[in-house]
């Protein structure tokens, strides 16, 4: 099963702490964490995201979708990056999330990535084609 580990800061103190930490220290800690995931054979993908101010939100509330330059929402809603791990259970994914080199005020949301088995109607249709 694949799980996405979604990293985010939930308060301004976490953002400030990261900005006041030596960048090379952050990169070294994340590099070591990433290496441990790769060495365990569960790494599938990972990426850090640019600052929310560089993003655009497309809102589908109206008939015509509206694009607005970011950031959007509250701080706790903004994602900083993610990892995708291919593990045997949600519990194992949670254990990997707990090892991330993050500080107080940060969170990782663990979400299973749907696979073909989650869409049986599509599987049936594809087998008939």
mmCIF file of N, CA and C in Angstrom:
data_model
loop_
_atom_site.group_PDB
_atom_site.id
_atom_site.type_symbol
_atom_site.label_atom_id
_atom_site.label_comp_id
_atom_site.label_asym_id
_atom_site.label_seq_id
_atom_site.Cartn_x
_atom_site.Cartn_y
_atom_site.Cartn_z
ATOM 1 N N UNK A 1 0.836 -1.182 0.000
ATOM 2 C CA UNK A 1 0.000 0.000 0.000
ATOM 3 C C UNK A 1 0.876 1.238 0.000
ATOM 4 N N UNK A 2 0.426 2.225 -0.719
ATOM 5 C CA UNK A 2 1.166 3.489 -0.729
ATOM 6 C C UNK A 2 0.441 4.499 0.151
ATOM 7 N N UNK A 3 1.251 5.257 0.889
ATOM 8 C CA UNK A 3 0.735 6.312 1.748
ATOM 9 C C UNK A 3 1.491 7.597 1.465
ATOM 10 N N UNK A 4 0.766 8.700 1.499
ATOM 11 C CA UNK A 4 1.394 10.011 1.375
ATOM 12 C C UNK A 4 1.550 10.578 2.782
ATOM 13 N N UNK A 5 2.756 10.989 3.101
ATOM 14 C CA UNK A 5 3.042 11.665 4.363
ATOM 15 C C UNK A 5 3.118 13.154 4.030
ATOM 16 N N UNK A 6 2.089 13.902 4.424
ATOM 17 C CA UNK A 6 1.950 15.300 4.043
ATOM 18 C C UNK A 6 2.452 16.176 5.188
ATOM 19 N N UNK A 7 3.499 16.939 4.919
ATOM 20 C CA UNK A 7 4.151 17.766 5.938
ATOM 21 C C UNK A 7 3.580 19.181 5.917
ATOM 22 N N UNK A 8 3.290 19.701 7.120
ATOM 23 C CA UNK A 8 2.835 21.085 7.216
ATOM 24 C C UNK A 8 3.158 21.658 8.587
ATOM 25 N N UNK A 9 3.275 22.976 8.624
ATOM 26 C CA UNK A 9 3.421 23.705 9.881
ATOM 27 C C UNK A 9 2.035 24.169 10.295
ATOM 28 N N UNK A 10 1.728 24.073 11.586
ATOM 29 C CA UNK A 10 0.389 24.433 12.022
ATOM 30 C C UNK A 10 0.328 25.758 12.761
ATOM 31 N N UNK A 11 1.487 26.357 13.021
ATOM 32 C CA UNK A 11 1.457 27.667 13.660
ATOM 33 C C UNK A 11 2.656 28.493 13.220
ATOM 34 N N UNK A 12 2.581 29.788 13.458
ATOM 35 C CA UNK A 12 3.628 30.705 13.023
ATOM 36 C C UNK A 12 4.953 30.413 13.726
ATOM 37 N N UNK A 13 4.890 29.899 14.949
ATOM 38 C CA UNK A 13 6.119 29.580 15.683
ATOM 39 C C UNK A 13 6.947 28.536 14.935
ATOM 40 N N UNK A 14 6.289 27.564 14.335
ATOM 41 C CA UNK A 14 7.003 26.541 13.563
ATOM 42 C C UNK A 14 7.652 27.147 12.328
ATOM 43 N N UNK A 15 6.937 28.050 11.661
ATOM 44 C CA UNK A 15 7.489 28.727 10.487
ATOM 45 C C UNK A 15 8.703 29.550 10.893
ATOM 46 N N UNK A 16 8.580 30.297 11.982
ATOM 47 C CA UNK A 16 9.685 31.134 12.470
ATOM 48 C C UNK A 16 10.888 30.283 12.865
ATOM 49 N N UNK A 17 10.629 29.155 13.527
ATOM 50 C CA UNK A 17 11.724 28.270 13.947
ATOM 51 C C UNK A 17 12.486 27.754 12.736
ATOM 52 N N UNK A 18 11.758 27.365 11.695
ATOM 53 C CA UNK A 18 12.413 26.870 10.482
ATOM 54 C C UNK A 18 13.225 27.973 9.814
ATOM 55 N N UNK A 19 12.693 29.182 9.808
ATOM 56 C CA UNK A 19 13.413 30.300 9.191
ATOM 57 C C UNK A 19 14.660 30.677 9.976
ATOM 58 N N UNK A 20 14.678 30.367 11.275
ATOM 59 C CA UNK A 20 15.819 30.708 12.122
ATOM 60 C C UNK A 20 16.796 29.553 12.305
ATOM 61 N N UNK A 21 16.537 28.438 11.621
ATOM 62 C CA UNK A 21 17.433 27.285 11.681
ATOM 63 C C UNK A 21 18.339 27.318 10.457
ATOM 64 N N UNK A 22 19.590 26.958 10.666
ATOM 65 C CA UNK A 22 20.545 26.922 9.570
ATOM 66 C C UNK A 22 20.033 26.007 8.455
ATOM 67 N N UNK A 23 19.991 26.527 7.242
ATOM 68 C CA UNK A 23 19.457 25.789 6.102
ATOM 69 C C UNK A 23 20.205 24.478 5.890
ATOM 70 N N UNK A 24 21.530 24.505 6.028
ATOM 71 C CA UNK A 24 22.324 23.280 5.844
ATOM 72 C C UNK A 24 21.973 22.223 6.884
ATOM 73 N N UNK A 25 21.611 22.661 8.086
ATOM 74 C CA UNK A 25 21.201 21.738 9.141
ATOM 75 C C UNK A 25 19.870 21.059 8.766
ATOM 76 N N UNK A 26 18.946 21.844 8.239
ATOM 77 C CA UNK A 26 17.657 21.298 7.811
ATOM 78 C C UNK A 26 17.865 20.292 6.674
ATOM 79 N N UNK A 27 18.674 20.678 5.690
ATOM 80 C CA UNK A 27 18.929 19.801 4.538
ATOM 81 C C UNK A 27 19.603 18.503 4.987
ATOM 82 N N UNK A 28 20.543 18.588 5.925
ATOM 83 C CA UNK A 28 21.227 17.390 6.411
ATOM 84 C C UNK A 28 20.254 16.461 7.141
ATOM 85 N N UNK A 29 19.397 17.021 7.968
ATOM 86 C CA UNK A 29 18.430 16.196 8.708
ATOM 87 C C UNK A 29 17.433 15.549 7.750
ATOM 88 N N UNK A 30 16.926 16.313 6.803
ATOM 89 C CA UNK A 30 15.986 15.755 5.828
ATOM 90 C C UNK A 30 16.679 14.722 4.937
ATOM 91 N N UNK A 31 17.917 14.989 4.567
ATOM 92 C CA UNK A 31 18.673 14.039 3.753
ATOM 93 C C UNK A 31 18.861 12.716 4.464
ATOM 94 N N UNK A 32 19.178 12.769 5.749
ATOM 95 C CA UNK A 32 19.350 11.543 6.526
ATOM 96 C C UNK A 32 18.029 10.777 6.638
ATOM 97 N N UNK A 33 16.951 11.513 6.856
ATOM 98 C CA UNK A 33 15.622 10.878 6.925
ATOM 99 C C UNK A 33 15.277 10.229 5.588
ATOM 100 N N UNK A 34 15.470 10.967 4.503
ATOM 101 C CA UNK A 34 15.178 10.427 3.170
ATOM 102 C C UNK A 34 16.021 9.181 2.890
ATOM 103 N N UNK A 35 17.283 9.239 3.261
ATOM 104 C CA UNK A 35 18.172 8.096 3.049
ATOM 105 C C UNK A 35 17.688 6.867 3.817
ATOM 106 N N UNK A 36 17.158 7.080 5.029
ATOM 107 C CA UNK A 36 16.659 5.942 5.809
ATOM 108 C C UNK A 36 15.444 5.310 5.146
ATOM 109 N N UNK A 37 14.586 6.139 4.527
ATOM 110 C CA UNK A 37 13.415 5.611 3.820
ATOM 111 C C UNK A 37 13.864 4.819 2.582
ATOM 112 N N UNK A 38 14.831 5.368 1.855
ATOM 113 C CA UNK A 38 15.353 4.686 0.669
ATOM 114 C C UNK A 38 16.005 3.364 1.071
ATOM 115 N N UNK A 39 16.863 3.398 2.095
ATOM 116 C CA UNK A 39 17.566 2.192 2.530
ATOM 117 C C UNK A 39 16.620 1.109 3.034
ATOM 118 N N UNK A 40 15.464 1.507 3.561
ATOM 119 C CA UNK A 40 14.479 0.531 4.034
ATOM 120 C C UNK A 40 13.682 -0.073 2.877
ATOM 121 N N UNK A 41 13.843 0.500 1.682
ATOM 122 C CA UNK A 41 13.153 -0.020 0.510
ATOM 123 C C UNK A 41 11.692 0.373 0.409
ATOM 124 N N UNK A 42 11.271 1.420 1.142
ATOM 125 C CA UNK A 42 9.864 1.832 1.110
ATOM 126 C C UNK A 42 9.662 3.168 0.404
ATOM 127 N N UNK A 43 10.733 3.792 -0.053
ATOM 128 C CA UNK A 43 10.635 5.091 -0.721
ATOM 129 C C UNK A 43 9.972 4.951 -2.084
ATOM 130 N N UNK A 44 9.005 5.820 -2.356
ATOM 131 C CA UNK A 44 8.386 5.856 -3.670
ATOM 132 C C UNK A 44 8.585 7.215 -4.333
ATOM 133 N N UNK A 45 8.422 8.311 -3.553
ATOM 134 C CA UNK A 45 8.583 9.653 -4.100
ATOM 135 C C UNK A 45 8.614 10.648 -2.949
ATOM 136 N N UNK A 46 9.086 11.836 -3.228
ATOM 137 C CA UNK A 46 9.087 12.915 -2.238
ATOM 138 C C UNK A 46 9.343 14.226 -2.957
ATOM 139 N N UNK A 47 8.875 15.303 -2.359
ATOM 140 C CA UNK A 47 9.152 16.631 -2.909
ATOM 141 C C UNK A 47 8.845 17.675 -1.859
ATOM 142 N N UNK A 48 9.591 18.756 -1.936
ATOM 143 C CA UNK A 48 9.283 19.934 -1.137
ATOM 144 C C UNK A 48 8.531 20.903 -2.030
ATOM 145 N N UNK A 49 7.677 21.696 -1.438
ATOM 146 C CA UNK A 49 6.871 22.628 -2.211
ATOM 147 C C UNK A 49 7.385 24.052 -2.040
ATOM 148 N N UNK A 50 7.188 24.872 -3.068
ATOM 149 C CA UNK A 50 7.589 26.275 -2.996
ATOM 150 C C UNK A 50 6.713 27.011 -1.994
ATOM 151 N N UNK A 51 7.087 28.228 -1.686
ATOM 152 C CA UNK A 51 6.344 29.050 -0.742
ATOM 153 C C UNK A 51 4.903 29.223 -1.235
ATOM 154 N N UNK A 52 3.926 29.171 -0.327
ATOM 155 C CA UNK A 52 2.522 29.308 -0.735
ATOM 156 C C UNK A 52 2.224 30.595 -1.507
ATOM 157 N N UNK A 53 3.013 31.628 -1.290
ATOM 158 C CA UNK A 53 2.770 32.885 -2.002
ATOM 159 C C UNK A 53 3.019 32.738 -3.501
ATOM 160 N N UNK A 54 3.725 31.682 -3.902
ATOM 161 C CA UNK A 54 3.997 31.440 -5.317
ATOM 162 C C UNK A 54 2.913 30.601 -5.992
ATOM 163 N N UNK A 55 1.946 30.119 -5.203
ATOM 164 C CA UNK A 55 0.924 29.231 -5.738
ATOM 165 C C UNK A 55 -0.300 29.963 -6.242
ATOM 166 N N UNK A 56 -1.157 29.203 -6.863
ATOM 167 C CA UNK A 56 -2.452 29.685 -7.336
ATOM 168 C C UNK A 56 -3.510 28.692 -6.896
ATOM 169 N N UNK A 57 -4.649 29.209 -6.484
ATOM 170 C CA UNK A 57 -5.774 28.376 -6.092
ATOM 171 C C UNK A 57 -6.842 28.489 -7.166
ATOM 172 N N UNK A 58 -7.352 27.360 -7.614
ATOM 173 C CA UNK A 58 -8.467 27.340 -8.552
ATOM 174 C C UNK A 58 -9.700 26.913 -7.761
ATOM 175 N N UNK A 59 -10.670 27.807 -7.663
ATOM 176 C CA UNK A 59 -11.877 27.596 -6.872
ATOM 177 C C UNK A 59 -13.034 27.225 -7.801
ATOM 178 N N UNK A 60 -13.680 26.106 -7.503
ATOM 179 C CA UNK A 60 -14.771 25.600 -8.332
ATOM 180 C C UNK A 60 -16.142 25.909 -7.734
ATOM 181 N N UNK A 61 -16.225 26.909 -6.866
ATOM 182 C CA UNK A 61 -17.496 27.255 -6.219
ATOM 183 C C UNK A 61 -18.522 27.810 -7.189
ATOM 184 N N UNK A 62 -18.095 28.502 -8.220
ATOM 185 C CA UNK A 62 -19.006 29.081 -9.205
ATOM 186 C C UNK A 62 -19.029 28.220 -10.464
ATOM 187 N N UNK A 63 -19.916 28.568 -11.390
ATOM 188 C CA UNK A 63 -19.992 27.827 -12.649
ATOM 189 C C UNK A 63 -18.681 27.869 -13.416
ATOM 190 N N UNK A 64 -18.040 29.036 -13.413
ATOM 191 C CA UNK A 64 -16.735 29.186 -14.049
ATOM 192 C C UNK A 64 -15.664 29.173 -12.966
ATOM 193 N N UNK A 65 -14.724 28.211 -12.999
ATOM 194 C CA UNK A 65 -13.657 28.194 -12.008
ATOM 195 C C UNK A 65 -12.883 29.516 -12.006
ATOM 196 N N UNK A 66 -12.499 29.952 -10.802
ATOM 197 C CA UNK A 66 -11.787 31.212 -10.631
ATOM 198 C C UNK A 66 -10.403 30.911 -10.067
ATOM 199 N N UNK A 67 -9.368 31.452 -10.714
ATOM 200 C CA UNK A 67 -7.983 31.280 -10.250
ATOM 201 C C UNK A 67 -7.574 32.517 -9.466
ATOM 202 N N UNK A 68 -7.002 32.288 -8.284
ATOM 203 C CA UNK A 68 -6.540 33.370 -7.418
ATOM 204 C C UNK A 68 -5.118 33.060 -6.992
ATOM 205 N N UNK A 69 -4.248 34.069 -7.060
ATOM 206 C CA UNK A 69 -2.874 33.873 -6.595
ATOM 207 C C UNK A 69 -2.876 33.598 -5.103
ATOM 208 N N UNK A 70 -1.949 32.730 -4.668
ATOM 209 C CA UNK A 70 -1.861 32.308 -3.268
ATOM 210 C C UNK A 70 -1.260 33.370 -2.393
ATOM 211 N N UNK A 71 -1.120 33.093 -1.138
ATOM 212 C CA UNK A 71 -1.534 31.858 -0.479
ATOM 213 C C UNK A 71 -3.031 31.866 -0.181
ATOM 214 N N UNK A 72 -3.517 30.749 0.279
ATOM 215 C CA UNK A 72 -4.930 30.632 0.605
ATOM 216 C C UNK A 72 -5.061 30.059 2.002
ATOM 217 N N UNK A 73 -6.245 30.193 2.578
ATOM 218 C CA UNK A 73 -6.576 29.516 3.827
ATOM 219 C C UNK A 73 -5.687 29.893 4.994
ATOM 220 N N UNK A 74 -5.809 29.089 6.006
ATOM 221 C CA UNK A 74 -5.033 29.272 7.225
ATOM 222 C C UNK A 74 -3.698 28.538 7.112
ATOM 223 N N UNK A 75 -2.756 28.955 7.931
ATOM 224 C CA UNK A 75 -1.419 28.360 7.920
ATOM 225 C C UNK A 75 -1.485 26.841 8.018
ATOM 226 N N UNK A 76 -2.321 26.315 8.886
ATOM 227 C CA UNK A 76 -2.382 24.863 9.103
ATOM 228 C C UNK A 76 -2.879 24.107 7.876
ATOM 229 N N UNK A 77 -3.430 24.831 6.892
ATOM 230 C CA UNK A 77 -3.922 24.204 5.670
ATOM 231 C C UNK A 77 -2.862 24.135 4.570
ATOM 232 N N UNK A 78 -1.735 24.762 4.769
ATOM 233 C CA UNK A 78 -0.712 24.853 3.733
ATOM 234 C C UNK A 78 0.295 23.723 3.879
ATOM 235 N N UNK A 79 0.509 22.987 2.795
ATOM 236 C CA UNK A 79 1.447 21.873 2.798
ATOM 237 C C UNK A 79 2.841 22.362 2.430
ATOM 238 N N UNK A 80 3.855 21.794 3.085
ATOM 239 C CA UNK A 80 5.248 22.159 2.815
ATOM 240 C C UNK A 80 5.926 21.174 1.881
ATOM 241 N N UNK A 81 5.470 19.954 1.901
ATOM 242 C CA UNK A 81 6.083 18.919 1.085
ATOM 243 C C UNK A 81 5.463 17.582 1.426
ATOM 244 N N UNK A 82 5.990 16.531 0.818
ATOM 245 C CA UNK A 82 5.415 15.207 1.049
ATOM 246 C C UNK A 82 6.435 14.121 0.758
ATOM 247 N N UNK A 83 6.143 12.957 1.296
ATOM 248 C CA UNK A 83 6.831 11.719 0.951
ATOM 249 C C UNK A 83 5.749 10.724 0.556
ATOM 250 N N UNK A 84 6.069 9.822 -0.335
ATOM 251 C CA UNK A 84 5.193 8.690 -0.616
ATOM 252 C C UNK A 84 5.991 7.442 -0.278
ATOM 253 N N UNK A 85 5.427 6.657 0.628
ATOM 254 C CA UNK A 85 6.075 5.415 1.043
ATOM 255 C C UNK A 85 5.182 4.246 0.648
ATOM 256 N N UNK A 86 5.815 3.154 0.257
ATOM 257 C CA UNK A 86 5.110 1.940 -0.128
ATOM 258 C C UNK A 86 5.370 0.925 0.979
ATOM 259 N N UNK A 87 4.396 0.768 1.862
ATOM 260 C CA UNK A 87 4.554 -0.048 3.068
ATOM 261 C C UNK A 87 3.391 -1.029 3.189
ATOM 262 N N UNK A 88 3.456 -1.893 4.182
ATOM 263 C CA UNK A 88 2.450 -2.938 4.321
ATOM 264 C C UNK A 88 1.192 -2.499 5.060
ATOM 265 N N UNK A 89 1.249 -1.372 5.788
ATOM 266 C CA UNK A 89 0.078 -0.973 6.574
ATOM 267 C C UNK A 89 0.139 0.515 6.920
ATOM 268 N N UNK A 90 -1.007 1.029 7.349
ATOM 269 C CA UNK A 90 -1.046 2.414 7.803
ATOM 270 C C UNK A 90 -0.171 2.582 9.051
ATOM 271 N N UNK A 91 -0.138 1.583 9.896
ATOM 272 C CA UNK A 91 0.687 1.654 11.102
ATOM 273 C C UNK A 91 2.156 1.837 10.749
ATOM 274 N N UNK A 92 2.624 1.130 9.714
ATOM 275 C CA UNK A 92 4.018 1.284 9.294
ATOM 276 C C UNK A 92 4.258 2.681 8.727
ATOM 277 N N UNK A 93 3.298 3.205 7.970
ATOM 278 C CA UNK A 93 3.413 4.563 7.441
ATOM 279 C C UNK A 93 3.483 5.573 8.580
ATOM 280 N N UNK A 94 2.679 5.376 9.614
ATOM 281 C CA UNK A 94 2.695 6.269 10.780
ATOM 282 C C UNK A 94 4.054 6.204 11.471
ATOM 283 N N UNK A 95 4.628 5.020 11.563
ATOM 284 C CA UNK A 95 5.954 4.901 12.184
ATOM 285 C C UNK A 95 6.998 5.700 11.395
ATOM 286 N N UNK A 96 6.930 5.663 10.066
ATOM 287 C CA UNK A 96 7.853 6.470 9.259
ATOM 288 C C UNK A 96 7.595 7.957 9.485
ATOM 289 N N UNK A 97 6.336 8.344 9.565
ATOM 290 C CA UNK A 97 6.003 9.757 9.797
ATOM 291 C C UNK A 97 6.577 10.237 11.130
ATOM 292 N N UNK A 98 6.519 9.408 12.146
ATOM 293 C CA UNK A 98 7.016 9.786 13.476
ATOM 294 C C UNK A 98 8.525 10.016 13.487
ATOM 295 N N UNK A 99 9.238 9.451 12.522
ATOM 296 C CA UNK A 99 10.700 9.597 12.470
ATOM 297 C C UNK A 99 11.151 10.867 11.754
ATOM 298 N N UNK A 100 10.231 11.586 11.130
ATOM 299 C CA UNK A 100 10.604 12.789 10.374
ATOM 300 C C UNK A 100 11.252 13.815 11.299
ATOM 301 N N UNK A 101 12.267 14.503 10.806
ATOM 302 C CA UNK A 101 13.001 15.470 11.636
ATOM 303 C C UNK A 101 12.265 16.820 11.701
ATOM 304 N N UNK A 102 11.103 16.824 12.337
ATOM 305 C CA UNK A 102 10.302 18.038 12.450
ATOM 306 C C UNK A 102 10.207 18.459 13.906
ATOM 307 N N UNK A 103 9.896 19.717 14.111
ATOM 308 C CA UNK A 103 9.820 20.272 15.458
ATOM 309 C C UNK A 103 8.376 20.556 15.855
ATOM 310 N N UNK A 104 8.225 21.008 17.080
ATOM 311 C CA UNK A 104 6.924 21.387 17.603
ATOM 312 C C UNK A 104 6.262 22.400 16.665
ATOM 313 N N UNK A 105 4.965 22.262 16.472
ATOM 314 C CA UNK A 105 4.245 23.147 15.566
ATOM 315 C C UNK A 105 4.149 22.617 14.153
ATOM 316 N N UNK A 106 4.753 21.453 13.913
ATOM 317 C CA UNK A 106 4.673 20.805 12.602
ATOM 318 C C UNK A 106 3.825 19.552 12.731
ATOM 319 N N UNK A 107 3.237 19.142 11.635
ATOM 320 C CA UNK A 107 2.443 17.918 11.600
ATOM 321 C C UNK A 107 2.722 17.168 10.309
ATOM 322 N N UNK A 108 2.454 15.873 10.349
ATOM 323 C CA UNK A 108 2.426 15.070 9.130
ATOM 324 C C UNK A 108 1.088 14.352 9.109
ATOM 325 N N UNK A 109 0.355 14.549 8.041
ATOM 326 C CA UNK A 109 -0.890 13.827 7.829
ATOM 327 C C UNK A 109 -0.554 12.588 7.002
ATOM 328 N N UNK A 110 -1.045 11.435 7.422
ATOM 329 C CA UNK A 110 -0.784 10.167 6.739
ATOM 330 C C UNK A 110 -2.068 9.754 6.026
ATOM 331 N N UNK A 111 -2.002 9.676 4.696
ATOM 332 C CA UNK A 111 -3.177 9.321 3.898
ATOM 333 C C UNK A 111 -2.824 8.228 2.912
ATOM 334 N N UNK A 112 -3.663 7.185 2.863
ATOM 335 C CA UNK A 112 -3.463 6.105 1.902
ATOM 336 C C UNK A 112 -3.774 6.633 0.510
ATOM 337 N N UNK A 113 -2.978 6.216 -0.455
ATOM 338 C CA UNK A 113 -3.208 6.564 -1.853
ATOM 339 C C UNK A 113 -4.052 5.465 -2.469
ATOM 340 N N UNK A 114 -5.161 5.842 -3.059
ATOM 341 C CA UNK A 114 -6.039 4.854 -3.681
ATOM 342 C C UNK A 114 -5.326 4.155 -4.822
ATOM 343 N N UNK A 115 -5.613 2.865 -4.956
ATOM 344 C CA UNK A 115 -5.105 2.073 -6.063
ATOM 345 C C UNK A 115 -6.262 1.572 -6.905
ATOM 346 N N UNK A 116 -5.968 0.847 -7.973
ATOM 347 C CA UNK A 116 -7.022 0.334 -8.857
ATOM 348 C C UNK A 116 -8.068 -0.497 -8.114
ATOM 349 N N UNK A 117 -7.646 -1.173 -7.067
ATOM 350 C CA UNK A 117 -8.574 -2.012 -6.303
ATOM 351 C C UNK A 117 -9.665 -1.199 -5.610
ATOM 352 N N UNK A 118 -9.452 0.098 -5.476
ATOM 353 C CA UNK A 118 -10.443 0.958 -4.841
ATOM 354 C C UNK A 118 -11.543 1.397 -5.798
ATOM 355 N N UNK A 119 -11.401 1.049 -7.070
ATOM 356 C CA UNK A 119 -12.364 1.437 -8.086
ATOM 357 C C UNK A 119 -12.793 0.201 -8.873
ATOM 358 N N UNK A 120 -13.541 -0.712 -8.243
ATOM 359 C CA UNK A 120 -13.871 -1.977 -8.903
ATOM 360 C C UNK A 120 -14.648 -1.784 -10.202
ATOM 361 N N UNK A 121 -15.490 -0.764 -10.292
ATOM 362 C CA UNK A 121 -16.234 -0.543 -11.529
ATOM 363 C C UNK A 121 -15.276 -0.240 -12.681
ATOM 364 N N UNK A 122 -14.199 0.492 -12.420
ATOM 365 C CA UNK A 122 -13.205 0.765 -13.461
ATOM 366 C C UNK A 122 -12.440 -0.504 -13.827
ATOM 367 N N UNK A 123 -12.134 -1.325 -12.843
ATOM 368 C CA UNK A 123 -11.420 -2.589 -13.116
ATOM 369 C C UNK A 123 -12.246 -3.495 -13.997
ATOM 370 N N UNK A 124 -13.550 -3.598 -13.691
ATOM 371 C CA UNK A 124 -14.419 -4.434 -14.504
ATOM 372 C C UNK A 124 -14.470 -3.936 -15.941
ATOM 373 N N UNK A 125 -14.607 -2.620 -16.117
ATOM 374 C CA UNK A 125 -14.683 -2.037 -17.457
ATOM 375 C C UNK A 125 -13.374 -2.248 -18.218
ATOM 376 N N UNK A 126 -12.244 -2.075 -17.532
ATOM 377 C CA UNK A 126 -10.948 -2.224 -18.193
ATOM 378 C C UNK A 126 -10.707 -3.674 -18.609
ATOM 379 N N UNK A 127 -11.170 -4.633 -17.817
ATOM 380 C CA UNK A 127 -10.974 -6.035 -18.160
ATOM 381 C C UNK A 127 -11.788 -6.430 -19.387
ATOM 382 N N UNK A 128 -12.928 -5.762 -19.587
ATOM 383 C CA UNK A 128 -13.784 -6.068 -20.733
ATOM 384 C C UNK A 128 -13.227 -5.488 -22.019
ATOM 385 N N UNK A 129 -12.433 -4.458 -21.931
ATOM 386 C CA UNK A 129 -11.897 -3.791 -23.133
ATOM 387 C C UNK A 129 -10.751 -4.529 -23.746
#
